[in-house]
PDB file of C-alpha atoms in Angstrom:
ATOM      1  CA  MET P  76     113.018  86.370 121.691  1.00 50.00           C
ATOM      2  CA  ILE P  77     109.880  88.785 120.877  1.00 54.00           C
ATOM      3  CA  ASP P  78     110.563  90.362 117.366  1.00 54.00           C
ATOM      4  CA  LYS P  79     111.248  94.105 117.279  1.00 63.00           C
ATOM      5  CA  LYS P  80     108.254  94.495 115.200  1.00 75.00           C
ATOM      6  CA  ILE P  81     105.483  93.274 116.584  1.00 76.00           C
ATOM      7  CA  LYS P  82     104.035  95.424 119.192  1.00 80.00           C
ATOM      8  CA  LEU P  83     103.163  93.996 123.038  1.00 80.00           C
ATOM      9  CA  PRO P  84      99.177  94.593 123.432  1.00 80.00           C
ATOM     10  CA  THR P  85      97.953  97.665 125.710  1.00 86.00           C
ATOM     11  CA  ASN P  86      97.540  96.370 129.020  1.00 87.00           C
ATOM     12  CA  ARG P  87      94.098  97.930 129.039  1.00 89.00           C
ATOM     13  CA  ASN P  88      93.222  95.279 126.417  1.00 89.00           C
ATOM     14  CA  PHE P  89      94.861  92.638 128.185  1.00 88.00           C
ATOM     15  CA  GLY P  90      93.046  93.363 131.444  1.00 91.00           C
ATOM     16  CA  TYR P  91      89.810  93.053 129.685  1.00 92.00           C
ATOM     17  CA  VAL P  92      90.600  90.117 127.626  1.00 92.00           C
ATOM     18  CA  PHE P  93      91.772  88.275 130.844  1.00 91.00           C
ATOM     19  CA  SER P  94      88.376  89.886 132.894  1.00 94.00           C
ATOM     20  CA  GLY P  95      86.453  88.323 130.198  1.00 94.00           C
ATOM     21  CA  VAL P  96      88.302  84.795 130.080  1.00 93.00           C
ATOM     22  CA  PHE P  97      87.811  84.477 133.814  1.00 93.00           C
ATOM     23  CA  LEU P  98      84.299  85.934 133.569  1.00 94.00           C
ATOM     24  CA  ILE P  99      83.436  82.812 131.707  1.00 94.00           C
ATOM     25  CA  ILE P 100      85.175  80.628 133.994  1.00 92.00           C
ATOM     26  CA  SER P 101      83.313  81.836 136.950  1.00 92.00           C
ATOM     27  CA  LEU P 102      79.888  81.713 134.970  1.00 91.00           C
ATOM     28  CA  TRP P 103      80.117  78.259 133.335  1.00 92.00           C
ATOM     29  CA  PRO P 104      78.736  76.254 136.420  1.00 87.00           C
ATOM     30  CA  LEU P 105      75.121  78.133 136.285  1.00 87.00           C
ATOM     31  CA  LEU P 106      75.105  76.245 133.275  1.00 88.00           C
ATOM     32  CA  ASN P 107      75.084  72.986 135.488  1.00 88.00           C
ATOM     33  CA  ASN P 108      72.654  74.570 137.982  1.00 86.00           C
ATOM     34  CA  GLY P 109      76.000  74.951 139.829  1.00 87.00           C
ATOM     35  CA  GLN P 110      77.222  78.017 142.038  1.00 89.00           C
ATOM     36  CA  ILE P 111      79.281  80.967 140.912  1.00 88.00           C
ATOM     37  CA  ARG P 112      82.838  80.711 141.602  1.00 89.00           C
ATOM     38  CA  VAL P 113      83.566  83.248 144.148  1.00 91.00           C
ATOM     39  CA  TRP P 114      88.118  83.283 143.317  1.00 92.00           C
ATOM     40  CA  SER P 115      87.297  83.768 139.638  1.00 91.00           C
ATOM     41  CA  SER P 116      85.047  86.521 140.114  1.00 91.00           C
ATOM     42  CA  ILE P 117      87.479  88.107 142.396  1.00 93.00           C
ATOM     43  CA  ILE P 118      90.280  87.763 139.541  1.00 91.00           C
ATOM     44  CA  VAL P 119      87.533  89.405 137.597  1.00 92.00           C
ATOM     45  CA  ILE P 120      87.159  92.467 139.420  1.00 92.00           C
ATOM     46  CA  ILE P 121      90.954  92.782 139.616  1.00 91.00           C
ATOM     47  CA  PHE P 122      91.597  92.558 136.165  1.00 90.00           C
ATOM     48  CA  PHE P 123      88.795  94.614 135.069  1.00 91.00           C
ATOM     49  CA  ILE P 124      89.974  97.513 137.250  1.00 90.00           C
ATOM     50  CA  LEU P 125      93.508  97.101 136.404  1.00 89.00           C
ATOM     51  CA  GLY P 126      92.821  97.495 132.737  1.00 89.00           C
ATOM     52  CA  THR P 127      90.657 100.077 133.267  1.00 88.00           C
ATOM     53  CA  MET P 128      93.353 101.961 135.015  1.00 87.00           C
ATOM     54  CA  ASN P 129      95.878 100.605 132.761  1.00 79.00           C
ATOM     55  CA  SER P 130      97.845  99.683 134.937  1.00 83.00           C
ATOM     56  CA  SER P 131     101.788  98.830 134.645  1.00 86.00           C
ATOM     57  CA  LEU P 132     101.186  96.128 137.023  1.00 89.00           C
ATOM     58  CA  LEU P 133      99.709  94.725 134.147  1.00 88.00           C
ATOM     59  CA  THR P 134     103.387  94.752 131.987  1.00 88.00           C
ATOM     60  CA  PRO P 135     104.828  91.422 133.112  1.00 90.00           C
ATOM     61  CA  PHE P 136     102.230  89.399 133.035  1.00 90.00           C
ATOM     62  CA  ASN P 137     101.071  90.921 129.338  1.00 90.00           C
ATOM     63  CA  LYS P 138     104.451  90.259 128.232  1.00 90.00           C
ATOM     64  CA  LEU P 139     104.205  86.646 129.939  1.00 92.00           C
ATOM     65  CA  TRP P 140     101.472  85.662 127.738  1.00 91.00           C
ATOM     66  CA  PHE P 141     102.583  87.299 124.637  1.00 91.00           C
ATOM     67  CA  LYS P 142     105.856  84.828 124.613  1.00 90.00           C
ATOM     68  CA  PHE P 143     103.606  81.987 125.357  1.00 93.00           C
ATOM     69  CA  GLY P 144     101.696  83.107 122.052  1.00 90.00           C
ATOM     70  CA  ILE P 145     104.719  83.142 120.530  1.00 90.00           C
ATOM     71  CA  PHE P 146     105.987  80.065 121.679  1.00 92.00           C
ATOM     72  CA  LEU P 147     102.788  78.028 120.888  1.00 94.00           C
ATOM     73  CA  GLY P 148     102.836  79.561 117.097  1.00 92.00           C
ATOM     74  CA  LYS P 149     106.288  78.097 116.990  1.00 92.00           C
ATOM     75  CA  ILE P 150     104.812  74.689 117.754  1.00 94.00           C
ATOM     76  CA  VAL P 151     101.247  74.773 116.792  1.00 95.00           C
ATOM     77  CA  SER P 152     101.914  76.299 112.816  1.00 94.00           C
ATOM     78  CA  PRO P 153     104.638  73.231 111.860  1.00 94.00           C
ATOM     79  CA  LEU P 154     101.962  70.854 112.887  1.00 95.00           C
ATOM     80  CA  VAL P 155      99.095  72.210 111.117  1.00 94.00           C
ATOM     81  CA  MET P 156     101.284  72.067 108.469  1.00 95.00           C
ATOM     82  CA  MET P 157     102.355  68.722 108.965  1.00 95.00           C
ATOM     83  CA  ILE P 158      99.018  67.110 109.761  1.00 95.00           C
ATOM     84  CA  ILE P 159      97.516  69.256 106.710  1.00 94.00           C
ATOM     85  CA  PHE P 160     100.180  67.999 104.088  1.00 94.00           C
ATOM     86  CA  PHE P 161     100.193  64.309 105.683  1.00 95.00           C
ATOM     87  CA  VAL P 162      96.068  64.006 105.331  1.00 96.00           C
ATOM     88  CA  ILE P 163      96.096  65.942 102.320  1.00 95.00           C
ATOM     89  CA  MET P 164      99.216  66.095 100.308  1.00 92.00           C
ATOM     90  CA  THR P 165     100.150  62.309 100.727  1.00 93.00           C
ATOM     91  CA  PRO P 166      96.653  60.831  99.573  1.00 95.00           C
ATOM     92  CA  ILE P 167      97.004  62.778  96.420  1.00 93.00           C
ATOM     93  CA  GLY P 168     100.592  61.600  95.612  1.00 90.00           C
ATOM     94  CA  LEU P 169      99.669  57.871  96.246  1.00 93.00           C
ATOM     95  CA  PHE P 170      96.671  58.160  94.080  1.00 94.00           C
ATOM     96  CA  MET P 171      98.529  60.214  91.102  1.00 91.00           C
ATOM     97  CA  LYS P 172     101.295  57.163  91.568  1.00 90.00           C
ATOM     98  CA  LEU P 173      98.413  54.489  91.617  1.00 94.00           C
ATOM     99  CA  LEU P 174      97.153  56.099  88.490  1.00 93.00           C
ATOM    100  CA  LYS P 175     100.705  56.442  86.869  1.00 87.00           C
ATOM    101  CA  LYS P 176     100.469  60.077  86.282  1.00 86.00           C
ATOM    102  CA  ASP P 177     103.413  62.144  85.917  1.00 81.00           C
ATOM    103  CA  ILE P 178     101.995  65.682  86.092  1.00 83.00           C
ATOM    104  CA  LEU P 179     105.736  67.637  86.702  1.00 79.00           C
ATOM    105  CA  ASN P 180     107.337  65.727  84.003  1.00 74.00           C
ATOM    106  CA  LEU P 181     109.793  63.970  86.730  1.00 76.00           C
ATOM    107  CA  LYS P 182     110.086  61.035  84.735  1.00 76.00           C
ATOM    108  CA  TYR P 183     114.236  60.787  83.532  1.00 76.00           C
ATOM    109  CA  ASN P 184     114.419  60.188  79.698  1.00 74.00           C
ATOM    110  CA  LYS P 185     117.463  60.033  78.235  1.00 76.00           C
ATOM    111  CA  ASN P 186     116.508  60.489  74.509  1.00 77.00           C
ATOM    112  CA  SER P 187     114.605  63.874  74.982  1.00 74.00           C
ATOM    113  CA  SER P 188     115.728  67.318  76.820  1.00 72.00           C
ATOM    114  CA  TYR P 189     113.828  68.739  79.889  1.00 70.00           C
ATOM    115  CA  TRP P 190     112.886  71.807  77.900  1.00 75.00           C
ATOM    116  CA  ILE P 191     109.340  72.310  77.141  1.00 71.00           C
ATOM    117  CA  LYS P 192     108.439  73.997  73.397  1.00 74.00           C
ATOM    118  CA  ARG P 193     107.009  76.650  73.489  1.00 74.00           C
ATOM    119  CA  THR P 194     103.719  77.176  71.078  1.00 77.00           C
ATOM    120  CA  ASN P 195     102.770  80.543  71.890  1.00 77.00           C
ATOM    121  CA  LYS P 196     104.333  83.792  70.304  1.00 72.00           C
ATOM    122  CA  LYS P 197     106.784  86.030  71.599  1.00 73.00           C
ATOM    123  CA  THR P 198     104.766  89.002  73.359  1.00 71.00           C
ATOM    124  CA  SER P 199     105.338  92.589  73.965  1.00 72.00           C
ATOM    125  CA  MET P 200     106.073  93.329  77.534  1.00 75.00           C
ATOM    126  CA  LYS P 201     104.579  96.690  76.435  1.00 76.00           C
ATOM    127  CA  GLN P 202     100.730  96.718  77.971  1.00 71.00           C
ATOM    128  CA  ARG P 203     100.747  93.625  80.053  1.00 68.00           C
ATOM    129  CA  PHE P 204      97.500  94.761  81.777  1.00 66.00           C
TER     130      PHE P 204
END
């Protein structure tokens, strides 16, 4: 569901962006000495004209594209975070276990408290910055 705080992009921007995308698609074969894709060029013209007119005909496509972006964000963000965790954090954790480091003081010690003794004096909360 679309969040009320997030505004839908204008139809003009949507039309210009998609005309640019289809322009790249239509001209791409020129890199390999091919021919321009006519079907894509027609779509470029349609999106550019509708975008310039800020036509309401683009509204359903704009909403659909926006919902697709939200859907992809819900899938891609957790995947990226999972990859970052397993590629960066897990090897660091395994390396610290090999070195027998306990940076967070997680080891249980029944003879002492988990409280950390303060070494610095109390300061005033006035003029903190």
